[in-house]
Amino acid sequence: MENMNNEEELMLCMHDIHKSFGDLEVLRGIDLEVRRGEVLAIIGPSGSGKSTLLRCINKLETIDSGRIEIKGETLAETDDSGKAVYVEAKKGRRLLSSMGMVFQQFNLFPHMTVLGNLLEAPMMVKGLRREEIEPYARELLQKVGLSDRADYYPSQLSGGQQQRVAIARALCMKPDIMLFDEPTSALDPELTGEVLRTMRELAAEHMTMVVVTHEMGFAREAASHVLFMADGSIVEQGRPAALFGHPQEERTRSFLQNML
Ligand code: ADP
Ligand code: MG
């Protein structure tokens, strides 16, 4: 199994990533790899740099130094001066378009219907005609259990429904990699289950996913790999069974104990 997995295409590779906000070094040399169909869960205390790391993957934040490769192609790389340089805009856009992101706060367009939210980027960014994308958008709404809500506005939906719309909206761009930043943290506990179920289904369909989460059950059951971060560094990583069952570092042990 391990070997088969290693032959899968490298979807995302980050090497020696450094990022500071002013004097604060938030990422202190992060390395990670994600292969096709893998689900990488990133866990760790608040303020450890998880969101920043995720946002560096799709250039919502730029890195100071290090290397980022998407599907084997370089997005950014440190040059001779020691600073990261990004590839030219057109190639950058192409690489970044292979990623979809879901945020803690849903970030739906409030003045658009659910269907409108799904159609917006495919039509405006990819230039598709409505009839080219609407059947797929409706298929995705069905997949997340919201086919009867196509004409609703976000404010008319529960938080769990809004987050499922946000997932369908990201999927409507046909990404190869899905990034999730604590997608259930803003939800009432009774609504987290429906969102996690949708994410588990995506994982079962072998969507490549990077998920920052506080949901240890999800990380344990749905992730292929778990990475524990603290203070901008990776403290420990491994298969969920190993990391949750036999954490090697004291820091990991005390974090996991507090999460129970
Ligand atoms: P996490 O997601 O693990 O809670 P973050 O990546 O959000 O951590 O934040 C890591 C650190 O970087 C925190 O100390 C946070 O205050 C700081 N930080 C995050 N974004 C910014 C920003 N845009 N400007 C300045 N500091 C930031
Ligand atoms: Mg965060």
mmCIF file of C-alpha atoms and ligand atoms in Angstrom:
data_model
loop_
_atom_site.group_PDB
_atom_site.id
_atom_site.type_symbol
_atom_site.label_atom_id
_atom_site.label_comp_id
_atom_site.label_asym_id
_atom_site.label_seq_id
_atom_site.Cartn_x
_atom_site.Cartn_y
_atom_site.Cartn_z
ATOM 1 C CA MET A 1 0.000 0.000 0.000
ATOM 2 C CA GLU A 2 2.721 2.403 1.073
ATOM 3 C CA ASN A 3 4.600 1.844 -2.177
ATOM 4 C CA MET A 4 1.554 2.228 -4.365
ATOM 5 C CA ASN A 5 0.813 5.475 -2.629
ATOM 6 C CA ASN A 6 4.304 6.784 -3.195
ATOM 7 C CA GLU A 7 3.921 6.312 -6.915
ATOM 8 C CA GLU A 8 0.949 8.665 -6.996
ATOM 9 C CA GLU A 9 1.522 12.039 -8.565
ATOM 10 C CA LEU A 10 2.972 14.706 -6.293
ATOM 11 C CA MET A 11 0.219 17.332 -6.185
ATOM 12 C CA LEU A 12 1.819 19.746 -3.759
ATOM 13 C CA CYS A 13 5.359 20.091 -2.530
ATOM 14 C CA MET A 14 6.558 22.784 -0.128
ATOM 15 C CA HIS A 15 10.181 23.027 0.907
ATOM 16 C CA ASP A 16 11.766 25.111 3.669
ATOM 17 C CA ILE A 17 8.950 27.660 3.721
ATOM 18 C CA HIS A 18 9.633 30.792 5.742
ATOM 19 C CA LYS A 19 7.151 33.590 6.344
ATOM 20 C CA SER A 20 7.219 36.544 8.727
ATOM 21 C CA PHE A 21 4.764 39.307 9.502
ATOM 22 C CA GLY A 22 7.099 42.127 10.487
ATOM 23 C CA ASP A 23 9.289 40.818 13.305
ATOM 24 C CA LEU A 24 7.079 37.797 13.894
ATOM 25 C CA GLU A 25 8.331 34.643 12.168
ATOM 26 C CA VAL A 26 5.151 32.659 11.602
ATOM 27 C CA LEU A 27 6.514 29.833 9.419
ATOM 28 C CA ARG A 28 9.997 28.594 10.311
ATOM 29 C CA GLY A 29 11.058 26.179 7.604
ATOM 30 C CA ILE A 30 8.054 24.044 6.718
ATOM 31 C CA ASP A 31 8.366 20.980 4.445
ATOM 32 C CA LEU A 32 5.393 19.022 3.211
ATOM 33 C CA GLU A 33 4.244 16.802 0.365
ATOM 34 C CA VAL A 34 0.764 15.824 -0.713
ATOM 35 C CA ARG A 35 0.131 13.132 -3.324
ATOM 36 C CA ARG A 36 -2.946 12.666 -5.478
ATOM 37 C CA GLY A 37 -5.891 11.408 -3.458
ATOM 38 C CA GLU A 38 -4.272 12.073 -0.089
ATOM 39 C CA VAL A 39 -5.950 13.976 2.714
ATOM 40 C CA LEU A 40 -3.446 15.931 4.797
ATOM 41 C CA ALA A 41 -4.822 17.143 8.129
ATOM 42 C CA ILE A 42 -2.984 20.005 9.829
ATOM 43 C CA ILE A 43 -3.578 20.319 13.558
ATOM 44 C CA GLY A 44 -2.059 22.493 16.257
ATOM 45 C CA PRO A 45 -2.760 25.226 18.780
ATOM 46 C CA SER A 46 -4.221 28.571 17.791
ATOM 47 C CA GLY A 47 -1.568 30.967 16.494
ATOM 48 C CA SER A 48 0.814 28.213 15.382
ATOM 49 C CA GLY A 49 0.691 29.310 11.718
ATOM 50 C CA LYS A 50 -1.773 26.798 10.256
ATOM 51 C CA SER A 51 -3.900 29.331 8.383
ATOM 52 C CA THR A 52 -0.836 31.180 7.148
ATOM 53 C CA LEU A 53 0.619 27.935 5.806
ATOM 54 C CA LEU A 54 -2.635 27.096 4.035
ATOM 55 C CA ARG A 55 -2.900 30.619 2.621
ATOM 56 C CA CYS A 56 0.677 30.372 1.321
ATOM 57 C CA ILE A 57 -0.303 27.317 -0.726
ATOM 58 C CA ASN A 58 -2.653 29.341 -2.917
ATOM 59 C CA LYS A 59 -0.818 32.664 -2.635
ATOM 60 C CA LEU A 60 -3.332 34.448 -0.432
ATOM 61 C CA GLU A 61 -0.083 35.103 1.440
ATOM 62 C CA THR A 62 3.318 35.201 -0.263
ATOM 63 C CA ILE A 63 6.263 33.315 1.184
ATOM 64 C CA ASP A 64 9.552 35.022 2.073
ATOM 65 C CA SER A 65 11.704 32.079 1.075
ATOM 66 C CA GLY A 66 11.396 28.416 0.165
ATOM 67 C CA ARG A 67 9.910 26.525 -2.745
ATOM 68 C CA ILE A 68 6.336 25.686 -3.704
ATOM 69 C CA GLU A 69 5.541 23.185 -6.465
ATOM 70 C CA ILE A 70 2.043 22.453 -7.694
ATOM 71 C CA LYS A 71 1.712 19.220 -9.688
ATOM 72 C CA GLY A 72 5.440 19.245 -10.377
ATOM 73 C CA GLU A 73 5.551 22.842 -11.580
ATOM 74 C CA THR A 74 7.245 25.608 -9.639
ATOM 75 C CA LEU A 75 5.008 28.357 -8.279
ATOM 76 C CA ALA A 76 7.667 30.101 -6.192
ATOM 77 C CA GLU A 77 11.321 29.502 -5.506
ATOM 78 C CA THR A 78 14.112 31.212 -3.608
ATOM 79 C CA ASP A 79 16.550 32.936 -5.963
ATOM 80 C CA ASP A 80 20.227 33.831 -5.432
ATOM 81 C CA SER A 81 19.327 36.760 -3.206
ATOM 82 C CA GLY A 82 17.580 34.387 -0.786
ATOM 83 C CA LYS A 83 14.103 35.776 -1.491
ATOM 84 C CA ALA A 84 11.230 33.800 -2.957
ATOM 85 C CA VAL A 85 10.319 34.733 -6.526
ATOM 86 C CA TYR A 86 6.972 33.785 -8.043
ATOM 87 C CA VAL A 87 6.511 32.570 -11.612
ATOM 88 C CA GLU A 88 5.053 34.956 -14.168
ATOM 89 C CA ALA A 89 1.392 35.876 -13.781
ATOM 90 C CA LYS A 90 -0.125 33.700 -16.494
ATOM 91 C CA LYS A 91 1.561 30.496 -15.339
ATOM 92 C CA GLY A 92 0.849 31.453 -11.727
ATOM 93 C CA ARG A 93 -2.854 31.820 -12.465
ATOM 94 C CA ARG A 94 -2.919 28.457 -14.195
ATOM 95 C CA LEU A 95 -1.263 26.718 -11.242
ATOM 96 C CA LEU A 96 -3.427 28.500 -8.683
ATOM 97 C CA SER A 97 -6.608 27.674 -10.607
ATOM 98 C CA SER A 98 -6.047 24.014 -9.747
ATOM 99 C CA MET A 99 -6.871 24.813 -6.115
ATOM 100 C CA GLY A 100 -10.166 25.507 -4.386
ATOM 101 C CA MET A 101 -10.475 26.891 -0.874
ATOM 102 C CA VAL A 102 -13.120 26.758 1.821
ATOM 103 C CA PHE A 103 -12.877 29.249 4.699
ATOM 104 C CA GLN A 104 -14.069 29.189 8.277
ATOM 105 C CA GLN A 105 -16.514 32.031 7.566
ATOM 106 C CA PHE A 106 -18.032 30.564 4.348
ATOM 107 C CA ASN A 107 -17.427 33.851 2.422
ATOM 108 C CA LEU A 108 -20.414 33.385 0.100
ATOM 109 C CA PHE A 109 -21.536 36.320 -2.059
ATOM 110 C CA PRO A 110 -24.531 37.559 -0.015
ATOM 111 C CA HIS A 111 -26.313 39.251 -2.925
ATOM 112 C CA MET A 112 -26.287 36.130 -5.101
ATOM 113 C CA THR A 113 -28.421 33.017 -4.906
ATOM 114 C CA VAL A 114 -26.870 29.671 -4.104
ATOM 115 C CA LEU A 115 -26.777 28.780 -7.799
ATOM 116 C CA GLY A 116 -25.394 32.231 -8.610
ATOM 117 C CA ASN A 117 -22.584 31.669 -6.117
ATOM 118 C CA LEU A 118 -21.632 28.438 -7.905
ATOM 119 C CA LEU A 119 -21.813 29.927 -11.418
ATOM 120 C CA GLU A 120 -19.929 33.153 -10.724
ATOM 121 C CA ALA A 121 -16.292 32.007 -10.959
ATOM 122 C CA PRO A 122 -16.720 29.485 -13.794
ATOM 123 C CA MET A 123 -18.436 32.208 -15.862
ATOM 124 C CA MET A 124 -16.309 35.221 -14.850
ATOM 125 C CA VAL A 125 -12.912 33.548 -14.436
ATOM 126 C CA LYS A 126 -13.102 30.667 -16.904
ATOM 127 C CA GLY A 127 -15.428 32.469 -19.319
ATOM 128 C CA LEU A 128 -17.868 29.564 -19.535
ATOM 129 C CA ARG A 129 -21.411 30.165 -20.733
ATOM 130 C CA ARG A 130 -24.190 29.555 -18.221
ATOM 131 C CA GLU A 131 -25.536 26.522 -20.053
ATOM 132 C CA GLU A 132 -22.062 24.977 -20.081
ATOM 133 C CA ILE A 133 -21.747 25.013 -16.306
ATOM 134 C CA GLU A 134 -25.253 25.080 -14.811
ATOM 135 C CA PRO A 135 -25.907 21.319 -15.136
ATOM 136 C CA TYR A 136 -22.644 20.607 -13.279
ATOM 137 C CA ALA A 137 -23.464 23.234 -10.642
ATOM 138 C CA ARG A 138 -26.842 21.573 -10.042
ATOM 139 C CA GLU A 139 -25.158 18.177 -9.849
ATOM 140 C CA LEU A 140 -22.838 19.531 -7.144
ATOM 141 C CA LEU A 141 -25.761 21.001 -5.200
ATOM 142 C CA GLN A 142 -27.369 17.592 -5.275
ATOM 143 C CA LYS A 143 -24.127 16.035 -4.103
ATOM 144 C CA VAL A 144 -23.994 18.308 -1.035
ATOM 145 C CA GLY A 145 -27.712 17.734 -0.397
ATOM 146 C CA LEU A 146 -28.944 21.199 -1.370
ATOM 147 C CA SER A 147 -30.584 20.779 -4.776
ATOM 148 C CA ASP A 148 -33.791 22.295 -3.381
ATOM 149 C CA ARG A 149 -31.964 25.447 -2.217
ATOM 150 C CA ALA A 150 -30.586 26.643 -5.576
ATOM 151 C CA ASP A 151 -32.662 29.837 -5.574
ATOM 152 C CA TYR A 152 -32.171 30.735 -1.892
ATOM 153 C CA TYR A 153 -29.879 33.499 -0.704
ATOM 154 C CA PRO A 154 -27.087 32.685 1.786
ATOM 155 C CA SER A 155 -28.872 34.563 4.603
ATOM 156 C CA GLN A 156 -31.803 32.159 4.241
ATOM 157 C CA LEU A 157 -29.605 29.133 4.985
ATOM 158 C CA SER A 158 -28.141 27.634 8.151
ATOM 159 C CA GLY A 159 -24.389 27.856 8.701
ATOM 160 C CA GLY A 160 -23.983 24.191 7.811
ATOM 161 C CA GLN A 161 -25.913 24.683 4.578
ATOM 162 C CA GLN A 162 -23.860 27.780 3.730
ATOM 163 C CA GLN A 163 -20.647 25.873 4.261
ATOM 164 C CA ARG A 164 -21.860 23.052 2.000
ATOM 165 C CA VAL A 165 -22.635 25.687 -0.647
ATOM 166 C CA ALA A 166 -19.093 27.033 -0.203
ATOM 167 C CA ILE A 167 -17.708 23.528 -0.790
ATOM 168 C CA ALA A 168 -19.890 23.070 -3.903
ATOM 169 C CA ARG A 169 -18.819 26.510 -5.129
ATOM 170 C CA ALA A 170 -15.138 25.607 -4.835
ATOM 171 C CA LEU A 171 -15.747 22.255 -6.558
ATOM 172 C CA CYS A 172 -17.549 23.992 -9.437
ATOM 173 C CA MET A 173 -14.119 25.256 -10.618
ATOM 174 C CA LYS A 174 -13.035 21.593 -10.916
ATOM 175 C CA PRO A 175 -9.966 21.944 -8.684
ATOM 176 C CA ASP A 176 -7.373 19.204 -8.294
ATOM 177 C CA ILE A 177 -6.654 20.176 -4.690
ATOM 178 C CA MET A 178 -9.110 21.403 -2.063
ATOM 179 C CA LEU A 179 -7.909 23.519 0.863
ATOM 180 C CA PHE A 180 -10.043 23.811 3.998
ATOM 181 C CA ASP A 181 -9.327 26.243 6.836
ATOM 182 C CA GLU A 182 -11.238 25.096 9.918
ATOM 183 C CA PRO A 183 -14.428 24.667 7.891
ATOM 184 C CA THR A 184 -16.549 23.720 10.913
ATOM 185 C CA SER A 185 -15.170 26.092 13.558
ATOM 186 C CA ALA A 186 -17.834 28.767 12.991
ATOM 187 C CA LEU A 187 -20.690 26.262 13.170
ATOM 188 C CA ASP A 188 -22.934 25.256 16.035
ATOM 189 C CA PRO A 189 -21.943 21.751 17.129
ATOM 190 C CA GLU A 190 -25.121 20.180 15.723
ATOM 191 C CA LEU A 191 -24.235 21.494 12.236
ATOM 192 C CA THR A 192 -20.635 20.298 12.034
ATOM 193 C CA GLY A 193 -21.668 16.715 11.224
ATOM 194 C CA GLU A 194 -23.280 17.538 7.873
ATOM 195 C CA VAL A 195 -20.200 19.456 6.705
ATOM 196 C CA LEU A 196 -17.787 16.753 7.877
ATOM 197 C CA ARG A 197 -19.935 14.160 6.093
ATOM 198 C CA THR A 198 -19.591 16.079 2.821
ATOM 199 C CA MET A 199 -15.830 16.278 3.363
ATOM 200 C CA ARG A 200 -15.608 12.569 4.148
ATOM 201 C CA GLU A 201 -17.451 11.818 0.897
ATOM 202 C CA LEU A 202 -14.971 13.957 -1.028
ATOM 203 C CA ALA A 203 -12.092 12.120 0.629
ATOM 204 C CA ALA A 204 -13.673 8.768 -0.240
ATOM 205 C CA GLU A 205 -13.823 9.907 -3.883
ATOM 206 C CA HIS A 206 -10.044 10.502 -3.682
ATOM 207 C CA MET A 207 -10.130 14.278 -3.832
ATOM 208 C CA THR A 208 -6.718 15.618 -2.795
ATOM 209 C CA MET A 209 -7.316 17.701 0.332
ATOM 210 C CA VAL A 210 -5.366 19.807 2.826
ATOM 211 C CA VAL A 211 -7.518 20.379 5.897
ATOM 212 C CA VAL A 212 -6.709 22.589 8.882
ATOM 213 C CA THR A 213 -9.011 21.272 11.570
ATOM 214 C CA HIS A 214 -9.799 20.978 15.262
ATOM 215 C CA GLU A 215 -11.967 17.935 14.531
ATOM 216 C CA MET A 216 -9.713 15.161 15.780
ATOM 217 C CA GLY A 217 -12.275 12.485 14.840
ATOM 218 C CA PHE A 218 -12.211 13.657 11.246
ATOM 219 C CA ALA A 219 -8.399 13.841 11.187
ATOM 220 C CA ARG A 220 -8.123 10.373 12.688
ATOM 221 C CA GLU A 221 -10.612 8.698 10.359
ATOM 222 C CA ALA A 222 -10.445 10.622 7.078
ATOM 223 C CA ALA A 223 -6.830 11.810 6.855
ATOM 224 C CA SER A 224 -4.086 9.798 5.215
ATOM 225 C CA HIS A 225 -1.467 11.901 6.991
ATOM 226 C CA VAL A 226 -1.524 14.255 9.983
ATOM 227 C CA LEU A 227 0.838 17.106 10.651
ATOM 228 C CA PHE A 228 1.089 18.686 14.106
ATOM 229 C CA MET A 229 2.322 22.289 14.062
ATOM 230 C CA ALA A 230 3.380 24.536 16.928
ATOM 231 C CA ASP A 231 5.075 27.937 16.812
ATOM 232 C CA GLY A 232 5.562 27.854 13.057
ATOM 233 C CA SER A 233 7.287 24.474 12.913
ATOM 234 C CA ILE A 234 6.189 20.926 12.271
ATOM 235 C CA VAL A 235 6.611 19.163 15.604
ATOM 236 C CA GLU A 236 5.511 15.733 14.464
ATOM 237 C CA GLN A 237 3.793 14.087 11.522
ATOM 238 C CA GLY A 238 2.662 10.677 10.449
ATOM 239 C CA ARG A 239 -0.220 8.349 9.765
ATOM 240 C CA PRO A 240 -3.231 9.139 11.960
ATOM 241 C CA ALA A 241 -3.054 5.808 13.798
ATOM 242 C CA ALA A 242 0.562 6.481 14.767
ATOM 243 C CA LEU A 243 0.251 10.172 15.583
ATOM 244 C CA PHE A 244 -2.932 9.814 17.632
ATOM 245 C CA GLY A 245 -2.126 6.378 19.037
ATOM 246 C CA HIS A 246 1.561 6.819 19.847
ATOM 247 C CA PRO A 247 2.590 10.480 19.723
ATOM 248 C CA GLN A 248 6.368 10.739 20.048
ATOM 249 C CA GLU A 249 6.710 14.322 21.242
ATOM 250 C CA GLU A 250 5.615 15.682 24.612
ATOM 251 C CA ARG A 251 4.195 18.740 22.845
ATOM 252 C CA THR A 252 1.960 16.548 20.682
ATOM 253 C CA ARG A 253 0.845 14.503 23.683
ATOM 254 C CA SER A 254 -0.210 17.525 25.712
ATOM 255 C CA PHE A 255 -1.996 19.104 22.731
ATOM 256 C CA LEU A 256 -3.958 15.929 22.049
ATOM 257 C CA GLN A 257 -4.788 15.552 25.746
ATOM 258 C CA ASN A 258 -6.259 19.051 25.798
ATOM 259 C CA MET A 259 -8.352 18.320 22.707
ATOM 260 C CA LEU A 260 -10.176 15.430 24.426
HETATM 261 P P1 ADP B 1 -3.405 29.576 13.245
HETATM 262 O O1 ADP B 1 -4.214 29.462 11.995
HETATM 263 O O2 ADP B 1 -2.600 28.356 13.557
HETATM 264 O O3 ADP B 1 -4.239 29.993 14.426
HETATM 265 P P2 ADP B 1 -2.264 31.910 11.967
HETATM 266 O O4 ADP B 1 -1.535 31.442 10.763
HETATM 267 O O5 ADP B 1 -3.605 32.504 11.762
HETATM 268 O O6 ADP B 1 -2.328 30.719 13.036
HETATM 269 O O7 ADP B 1 -1.392 32.985 12.732
HETATM 270 C C1 ADP B 1 -0.054 32.748 13.119
HETATM 271 C C2 ADP B 1 0.507 34.003 13.720
HETATM 272 O O8 ADP B 1 0.627 34.998 12.712
HETATM 273 C C3 ADP B 1 -0.373 34.614 14.812
HETATM 274 O O9 ADP B 1 0.473 35.142 15.792
HETATM 275 C C4 ADP B 1 -1.118 35.698 14.082
HETATM 276 O O10 ADP B 1 -1.475 36.732 14.956
HETATM 277 C C5 ADP B 1 -0.102 36.171 13.062
HETATM 278 N N1 ADP B 1 -0.710 36.690 11.828
HETATM 279 C C6 ADP B 1 -1.514 36.009 10.993
HETATM 280 N N2 ADP B 1 -1.866 36.755 9.945
HETATM 281 C C7 ADP B 1 -1.260 37.961 10.118
HETATM 282 C C8 ADP B 1 -1.218 39.188 9.357
HETATM 283 N N3 ADP B 1 -1.865 39.299 8.192
HETATM 284 N N4 ADP B 1 -0.484 40.193 9.847
HETATM 285 C C9 ADP B 1 0.196 40.075 11.016
HETATM 286 N N5 ADP B 1 0.198 38.959 11.764
HETATM 287 C C10 ADP B 1 -0.517 37.910 11.334
HETATM 288 MG MG MG B 2 -6.252 29.621 11.651
#
